[in-house]
Short mmCIF file of C-alpha atoms and ligand atoms in Angstrom, two decimals:
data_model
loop_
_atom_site.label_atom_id
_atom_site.label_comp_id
_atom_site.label_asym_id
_atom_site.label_seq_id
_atom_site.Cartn_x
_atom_site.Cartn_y
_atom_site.Cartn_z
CA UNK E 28 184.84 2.39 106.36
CA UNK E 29 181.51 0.57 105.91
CA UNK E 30 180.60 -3.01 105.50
CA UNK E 31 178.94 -2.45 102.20
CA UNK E 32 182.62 -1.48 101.04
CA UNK E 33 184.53 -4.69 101.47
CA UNK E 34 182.13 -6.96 101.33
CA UNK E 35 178.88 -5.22 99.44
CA UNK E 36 175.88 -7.79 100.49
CA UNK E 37 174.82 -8.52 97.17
CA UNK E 38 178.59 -10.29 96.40
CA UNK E 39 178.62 -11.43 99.82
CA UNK E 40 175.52 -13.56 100.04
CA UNK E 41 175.73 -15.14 96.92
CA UNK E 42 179.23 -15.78 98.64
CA UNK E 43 177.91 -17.28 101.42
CA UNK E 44 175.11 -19.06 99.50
CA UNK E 45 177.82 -21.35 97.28
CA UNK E 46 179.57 -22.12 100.84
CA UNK E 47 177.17 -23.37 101.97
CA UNK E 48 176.73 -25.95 98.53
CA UNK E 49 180.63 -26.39 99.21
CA UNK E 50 179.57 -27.48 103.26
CA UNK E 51 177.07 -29.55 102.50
CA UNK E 52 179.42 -31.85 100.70
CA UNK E 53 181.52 -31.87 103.13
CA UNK E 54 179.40 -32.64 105.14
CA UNK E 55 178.51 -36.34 103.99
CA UNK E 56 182.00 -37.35 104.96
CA UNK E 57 181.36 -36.33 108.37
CA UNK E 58 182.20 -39.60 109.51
CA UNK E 59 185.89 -38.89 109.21
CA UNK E 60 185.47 -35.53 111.03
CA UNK E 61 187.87 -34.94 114.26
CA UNK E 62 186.66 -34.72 117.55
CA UNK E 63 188.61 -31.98 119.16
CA UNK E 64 189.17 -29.88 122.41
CA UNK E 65 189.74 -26.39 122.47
CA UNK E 66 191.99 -25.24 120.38
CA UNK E 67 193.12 -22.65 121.93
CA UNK E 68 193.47 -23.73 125.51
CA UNK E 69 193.26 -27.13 125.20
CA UNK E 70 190.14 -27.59 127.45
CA UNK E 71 187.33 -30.11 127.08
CA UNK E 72 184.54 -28.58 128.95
CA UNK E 73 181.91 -26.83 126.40
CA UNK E 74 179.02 -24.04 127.82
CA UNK E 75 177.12 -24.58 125.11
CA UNK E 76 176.85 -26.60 122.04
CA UNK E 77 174.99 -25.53 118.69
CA UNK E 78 174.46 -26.80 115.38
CA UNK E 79 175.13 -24.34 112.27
CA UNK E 80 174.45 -26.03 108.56
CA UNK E 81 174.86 -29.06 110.05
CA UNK E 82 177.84 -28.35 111.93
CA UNK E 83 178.54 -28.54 115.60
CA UNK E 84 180.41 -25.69 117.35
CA UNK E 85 181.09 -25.93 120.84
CA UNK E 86 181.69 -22.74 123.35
CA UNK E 87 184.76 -22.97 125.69
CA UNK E 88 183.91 -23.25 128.93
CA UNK E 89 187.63 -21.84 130.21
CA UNK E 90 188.38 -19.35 127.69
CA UNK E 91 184.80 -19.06 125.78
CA UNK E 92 186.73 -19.78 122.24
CA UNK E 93 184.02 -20.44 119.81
CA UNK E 94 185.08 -24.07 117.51
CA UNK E 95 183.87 -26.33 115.17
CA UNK E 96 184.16 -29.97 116.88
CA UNK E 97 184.05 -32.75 115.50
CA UNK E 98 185.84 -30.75 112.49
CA UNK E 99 187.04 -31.79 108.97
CA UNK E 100 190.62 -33.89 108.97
CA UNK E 101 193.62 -31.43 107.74
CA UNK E 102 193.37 -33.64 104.32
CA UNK E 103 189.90 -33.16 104.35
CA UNK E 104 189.81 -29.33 104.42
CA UNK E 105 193.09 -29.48 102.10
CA UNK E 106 190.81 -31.16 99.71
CA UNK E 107 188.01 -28.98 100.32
CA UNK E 108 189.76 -25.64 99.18
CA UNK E 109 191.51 -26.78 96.64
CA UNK E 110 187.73 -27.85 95.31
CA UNK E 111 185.64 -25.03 96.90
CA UNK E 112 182.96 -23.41 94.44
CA UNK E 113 183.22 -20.55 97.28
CA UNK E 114 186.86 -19.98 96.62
CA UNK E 115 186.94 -20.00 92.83
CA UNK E 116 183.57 -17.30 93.25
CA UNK E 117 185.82 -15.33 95.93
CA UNK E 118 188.41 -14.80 93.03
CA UNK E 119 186.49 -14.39 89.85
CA UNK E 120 183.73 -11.79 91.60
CA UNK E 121 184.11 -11.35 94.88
CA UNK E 122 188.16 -10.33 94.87
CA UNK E 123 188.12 -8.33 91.50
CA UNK E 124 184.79 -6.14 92.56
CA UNK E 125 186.08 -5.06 96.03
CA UNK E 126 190.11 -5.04 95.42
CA UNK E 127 190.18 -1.31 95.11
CA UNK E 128 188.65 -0.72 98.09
CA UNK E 129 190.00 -3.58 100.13
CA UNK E 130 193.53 -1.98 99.38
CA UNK E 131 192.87 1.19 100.38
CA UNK E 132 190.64 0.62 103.09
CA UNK E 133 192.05 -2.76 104.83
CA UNK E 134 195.72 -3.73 102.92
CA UNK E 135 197.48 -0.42 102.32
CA UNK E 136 197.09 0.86 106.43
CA UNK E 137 197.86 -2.89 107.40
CA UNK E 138 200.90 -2.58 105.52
CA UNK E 139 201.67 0.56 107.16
CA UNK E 140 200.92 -1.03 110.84
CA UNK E 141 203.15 -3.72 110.23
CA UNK E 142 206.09 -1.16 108.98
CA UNK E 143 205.66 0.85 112.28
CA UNK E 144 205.35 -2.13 114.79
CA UNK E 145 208.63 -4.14 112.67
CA UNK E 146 210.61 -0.88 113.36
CA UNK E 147 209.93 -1.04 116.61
CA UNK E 148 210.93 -4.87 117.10
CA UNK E 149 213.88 -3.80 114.96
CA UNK E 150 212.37 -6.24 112.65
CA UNK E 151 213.14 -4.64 109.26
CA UNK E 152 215.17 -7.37 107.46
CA UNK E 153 213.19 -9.96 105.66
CA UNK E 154 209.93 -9.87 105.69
CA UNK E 155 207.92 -13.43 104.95
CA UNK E 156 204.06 -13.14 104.65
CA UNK E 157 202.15 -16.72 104.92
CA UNK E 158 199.16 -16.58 103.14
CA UNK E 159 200.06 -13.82 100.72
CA UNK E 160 196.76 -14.58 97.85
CA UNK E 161 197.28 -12.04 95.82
CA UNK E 162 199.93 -10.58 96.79
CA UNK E 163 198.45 -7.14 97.56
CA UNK E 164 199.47 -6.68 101.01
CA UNK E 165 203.49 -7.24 99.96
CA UNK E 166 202.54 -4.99 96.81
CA UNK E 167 201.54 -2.14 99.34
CA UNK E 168 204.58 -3.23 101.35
CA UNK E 169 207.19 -3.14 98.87
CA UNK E 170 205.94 0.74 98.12
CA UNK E 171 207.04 1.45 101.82
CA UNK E 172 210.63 0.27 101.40
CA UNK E 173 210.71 -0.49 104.96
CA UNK E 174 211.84 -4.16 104.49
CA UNK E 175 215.28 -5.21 103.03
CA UNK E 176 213.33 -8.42 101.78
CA UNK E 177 210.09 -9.82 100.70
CA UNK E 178 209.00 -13.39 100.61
CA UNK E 179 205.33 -15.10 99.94
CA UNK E 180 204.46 -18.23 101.35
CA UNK E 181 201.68 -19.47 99.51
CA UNK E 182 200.47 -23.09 98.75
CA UNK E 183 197.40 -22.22 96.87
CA UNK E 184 199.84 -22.78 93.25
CA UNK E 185 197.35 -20.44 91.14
CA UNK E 186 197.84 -17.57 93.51
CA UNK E 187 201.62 -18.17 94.29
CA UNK E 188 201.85 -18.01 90.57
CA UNK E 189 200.01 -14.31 91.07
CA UNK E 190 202.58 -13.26 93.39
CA UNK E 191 205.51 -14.42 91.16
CA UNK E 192 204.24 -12.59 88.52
CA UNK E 193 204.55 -9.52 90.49
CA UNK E 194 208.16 -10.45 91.11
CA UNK E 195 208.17 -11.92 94.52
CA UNK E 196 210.18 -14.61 95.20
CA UNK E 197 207.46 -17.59 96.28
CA UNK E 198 207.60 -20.67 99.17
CA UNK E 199 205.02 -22.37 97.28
CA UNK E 200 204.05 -24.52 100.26
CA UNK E 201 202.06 -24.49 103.35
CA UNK E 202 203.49 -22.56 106.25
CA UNK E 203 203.08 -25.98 108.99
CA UNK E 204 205.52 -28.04 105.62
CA UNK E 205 208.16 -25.57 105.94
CA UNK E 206 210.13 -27.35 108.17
CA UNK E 207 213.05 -25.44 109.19
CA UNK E 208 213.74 -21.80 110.15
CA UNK E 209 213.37 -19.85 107.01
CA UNK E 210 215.34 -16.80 108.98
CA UNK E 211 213.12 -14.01 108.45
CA UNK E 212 213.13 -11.22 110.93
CA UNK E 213 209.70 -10.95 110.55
CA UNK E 214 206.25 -12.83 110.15
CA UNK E 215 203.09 -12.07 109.24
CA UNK E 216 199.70 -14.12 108.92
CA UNK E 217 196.33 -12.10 107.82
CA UNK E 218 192.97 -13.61 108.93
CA UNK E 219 194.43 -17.16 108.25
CA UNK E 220 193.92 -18.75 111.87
CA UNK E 221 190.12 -19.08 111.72
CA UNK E 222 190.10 -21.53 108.60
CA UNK E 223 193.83 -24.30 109.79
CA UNK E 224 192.88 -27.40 111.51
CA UNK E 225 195.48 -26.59 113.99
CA UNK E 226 195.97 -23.10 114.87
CA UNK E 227 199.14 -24.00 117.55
CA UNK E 228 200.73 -25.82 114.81
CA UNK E 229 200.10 -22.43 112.66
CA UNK E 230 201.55 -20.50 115.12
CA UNK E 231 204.47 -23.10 115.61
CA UNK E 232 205.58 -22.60 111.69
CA UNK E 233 205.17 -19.03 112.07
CA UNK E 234 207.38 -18.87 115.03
CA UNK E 235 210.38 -20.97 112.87
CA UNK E 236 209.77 -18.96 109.90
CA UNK E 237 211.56 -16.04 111.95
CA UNK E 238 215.07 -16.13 113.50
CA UNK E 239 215.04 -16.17 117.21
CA UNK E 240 213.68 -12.76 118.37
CA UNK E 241 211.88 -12.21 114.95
CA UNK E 242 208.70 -10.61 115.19
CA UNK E 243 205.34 -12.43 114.26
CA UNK E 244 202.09 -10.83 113.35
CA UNK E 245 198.48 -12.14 112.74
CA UNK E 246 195.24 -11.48 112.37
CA UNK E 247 191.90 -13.17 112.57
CA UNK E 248 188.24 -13.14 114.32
CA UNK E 249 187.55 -13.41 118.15
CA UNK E 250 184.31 -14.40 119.46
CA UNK E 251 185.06 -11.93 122.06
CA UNK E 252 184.30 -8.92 119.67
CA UNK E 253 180.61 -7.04 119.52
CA UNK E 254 178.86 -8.17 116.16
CA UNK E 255 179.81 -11.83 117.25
CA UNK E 256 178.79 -11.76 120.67
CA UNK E 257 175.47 -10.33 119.43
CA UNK E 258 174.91 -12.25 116.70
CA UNK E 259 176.29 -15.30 118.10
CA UNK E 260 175.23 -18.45 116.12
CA UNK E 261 173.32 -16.32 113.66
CA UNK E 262 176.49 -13.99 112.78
CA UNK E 263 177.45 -14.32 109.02
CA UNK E 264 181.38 -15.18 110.98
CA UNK E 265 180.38 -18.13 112.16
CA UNK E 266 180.59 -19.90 109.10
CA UNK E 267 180.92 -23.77 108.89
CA UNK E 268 183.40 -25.59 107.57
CA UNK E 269 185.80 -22.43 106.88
CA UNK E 270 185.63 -20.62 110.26
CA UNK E 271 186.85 -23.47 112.57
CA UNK E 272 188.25 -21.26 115.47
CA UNK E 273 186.88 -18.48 116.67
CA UNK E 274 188.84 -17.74 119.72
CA UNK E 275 188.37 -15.50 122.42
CA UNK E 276 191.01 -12.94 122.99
CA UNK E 277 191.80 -14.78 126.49
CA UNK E 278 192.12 -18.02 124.20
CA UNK E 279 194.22 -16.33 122.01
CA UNK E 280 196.76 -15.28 124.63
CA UNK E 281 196.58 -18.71 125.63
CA UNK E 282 197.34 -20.21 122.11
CA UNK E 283 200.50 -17.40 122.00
CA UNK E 284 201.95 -18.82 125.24
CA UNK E 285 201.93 -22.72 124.27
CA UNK E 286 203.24 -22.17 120.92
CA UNK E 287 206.10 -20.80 122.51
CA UNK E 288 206.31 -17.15 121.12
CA UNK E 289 206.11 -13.65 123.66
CA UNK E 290 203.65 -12.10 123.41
CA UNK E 291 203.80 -8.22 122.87
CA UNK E 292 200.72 -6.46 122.12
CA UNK E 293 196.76 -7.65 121.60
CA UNK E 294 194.58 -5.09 120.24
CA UNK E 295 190.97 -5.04 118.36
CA UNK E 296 191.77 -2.67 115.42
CA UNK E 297 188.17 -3.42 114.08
CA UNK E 298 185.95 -0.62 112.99
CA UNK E 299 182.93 -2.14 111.45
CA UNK E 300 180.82 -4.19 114.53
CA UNK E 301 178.16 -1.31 114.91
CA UNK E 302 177.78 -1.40 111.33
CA UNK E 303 177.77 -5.76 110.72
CA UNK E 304 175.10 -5.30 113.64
CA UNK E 305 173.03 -3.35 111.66
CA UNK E 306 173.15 -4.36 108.69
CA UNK E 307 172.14 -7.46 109.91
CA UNK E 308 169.15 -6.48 111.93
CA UNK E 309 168.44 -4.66 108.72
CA UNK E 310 167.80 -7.48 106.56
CA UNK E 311 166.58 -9.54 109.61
CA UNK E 312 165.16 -7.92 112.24
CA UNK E 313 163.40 -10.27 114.13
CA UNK E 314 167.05 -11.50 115.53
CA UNK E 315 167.43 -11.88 118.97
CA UNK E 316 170.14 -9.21 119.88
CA UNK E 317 170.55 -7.36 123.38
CA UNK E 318 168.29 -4.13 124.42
CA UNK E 319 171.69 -2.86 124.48
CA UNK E 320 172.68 -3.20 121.30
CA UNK E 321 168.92 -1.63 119.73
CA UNK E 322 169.52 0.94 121.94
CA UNK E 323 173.32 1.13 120.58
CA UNK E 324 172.05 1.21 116.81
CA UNK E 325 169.10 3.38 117.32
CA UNK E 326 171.55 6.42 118.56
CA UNK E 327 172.81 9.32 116.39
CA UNK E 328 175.81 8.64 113.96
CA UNK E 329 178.41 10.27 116.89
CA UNK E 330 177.38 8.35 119.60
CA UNK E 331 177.64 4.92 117.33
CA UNK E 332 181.05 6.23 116.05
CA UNK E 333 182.38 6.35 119.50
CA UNK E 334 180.93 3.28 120.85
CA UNK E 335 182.96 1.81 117.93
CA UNK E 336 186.03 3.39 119.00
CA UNK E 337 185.31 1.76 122.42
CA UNK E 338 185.26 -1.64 121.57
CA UNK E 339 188.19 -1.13 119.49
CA UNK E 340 190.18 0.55 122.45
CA UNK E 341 188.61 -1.88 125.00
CA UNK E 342 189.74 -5.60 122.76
CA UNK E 343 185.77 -6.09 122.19
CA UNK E 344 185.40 -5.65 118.59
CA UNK E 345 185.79 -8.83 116.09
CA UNK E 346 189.01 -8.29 114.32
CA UNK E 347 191.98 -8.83 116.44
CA UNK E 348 195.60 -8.49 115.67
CA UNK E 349 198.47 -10.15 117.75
CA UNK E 350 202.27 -9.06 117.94
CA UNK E 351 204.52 -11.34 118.93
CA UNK E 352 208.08 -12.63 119.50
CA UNK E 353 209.53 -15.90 119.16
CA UNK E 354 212.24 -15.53 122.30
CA UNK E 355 216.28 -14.86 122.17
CA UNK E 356 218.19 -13.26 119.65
CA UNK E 357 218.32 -9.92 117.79
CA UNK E 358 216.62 -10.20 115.19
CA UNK E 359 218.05 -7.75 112.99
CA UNK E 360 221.79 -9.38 114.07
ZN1 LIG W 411 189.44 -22.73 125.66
#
């Protein structure tokens, strides 16, 4: 899989370029912004402190999570997708150009991940995906038959109209508003964390979405992984206001332990850092990467394939996924 597949540059900068329009409003309401400490383990020290668009992030100084302090209120970022130019361009261009490829390349073996781990867990029953746009990824999951149930939690009322349209039954409401369990045996949350004000009271509703010892899934960006570390406050990830927390996988076992669930596995499935990396020193190369990482790009397509595998079989590369369990029960009982 290649960058230019998911996200082809031309689609993605113009992406990038209306965010930016959207941030700037935001931005002259900053006076209501949050101050915050980490959000992932809770700590106030920073290592460093840089400014992005206008926005401050702050670096961790116990678990190196990379976050946006002082951040947009909850009702402030509410307000700001439900009115983001960047959003509405996501769906009418962005989305429809790239679907094909995003299902075969990203949704359809993320599906098939999820199948696997949830027959391990002996998670099979209901399955209740938080975040579920589209509806793609319970598309390629109702093709597997795996699940006895499907259910979309989806605030965003254009899209949960999507996925009820494609016959799933719809919680048309914000995960953190759905107050009690919802008794699923299992949860899953794809690349959601980075953009909630909160990600421990994320993980809190997706731990009472699932019956005790129901299996919970996510995904979302570390600041641990390759292309970030590289790229650092230029990186195209660290993207003011909607990337808020960009947590380091030690932050992100952190986060799993105060909100309560067990955790069971942490990998870095990732497979495109080499190729983010240089793309970007492509169009820019006067960035200030590592000798390391020219010396990384300049080798032969084998060597740069299995440096990739590396970081993904090492937790360095910049898409992690978490498995997790809230505690007691059987969840299949
Ligand atoms: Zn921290």
């Amino acid at each position: 899989m290649k960058e230019e597949q998911i996200r082809p540059a031309r689609l993605f900068d113009r992406y990038l370029e209306i965010a930016l329009e959207d941030a700037r409003e935001l931005l002259a309401e900053a006076t209501e912004f949050d101050e915050v400490a980490c959000p992932a383990c809770t700590a106030a020290g920073v290592t460093e402190r840089f400014d992005r668009h206008g926005f401050q992030y702050r670096c961790c100084a116990e678990c190196q999570s990379l976050y946006l302090s002082p951040r947009p209120s909850a009702a402030q970022l509410d307000q700001f997708y439900s009115m983001s130019k960047a959003v509405a361009y996501f769906a009418t261009h962005f989305y429809k150009e790239t679907e094909d490829a995003r299902r075969r390349e990203l949704v359809r073996p993320k599906a098939e991940m999820t199948a696997e781990w949830a027959r391990r867990l002996e998670a099979t029953g209901c399955l209740a995906d938080v975040g579920s746009g589209y509806g793609t990824y319970l598309e390629e999951t109702r093709e597997l038959g795996v699940f006895d149930d499907l259910l979309a939690v989806e605030p965003a009322s254009r899209l949960a109209g999507v996925c009820r349209d494609k016959g799933f039954r719809v919680i048309e409401q914000p995960a953190e508003a759905i107050a009690e369990t919802v008794d699923a045996s299992c949860c899953t949350c794809f690349e959601v964390l980075e953009h909630v004000h909160d990600p421990l009271r994320l993980l809190g509703a997706l731990k009472r979405i699932v019956r005790p010892g129901g299996m919970v899934l996510f995904t979302t960006l570390t600041a641990s992984g390759f292309d970030i570390v590289e790229l650092w406050r230029e990186s195209k990830s660290v993207m003011p206001p909607s990337h808020l927390n960009l947590l380091s996988t030690g932050g992100l076992r952190r986060l799993v332990e105060r909100a309560g669930l067990e955790l069971v596995d942490l990998s870095t499935p990732g497979r495109l850092d080499v190729d983010i990396l240089a793309n970007a020193l492509r169009d820019r190369p006067e960035l200030q990467v590592s000798r390391f990482a020219r010396q990384i790009l300049a080798a032969p397509e084998p060597v740069r394939r299995r440096f990739q595998q590396f970081l993904q079989d090492s937790e360095l590369s910049s898409h992690v996924r978490i498995v997790a369990r809230r505690p007691g029960g059987d969840p299949s009982a």
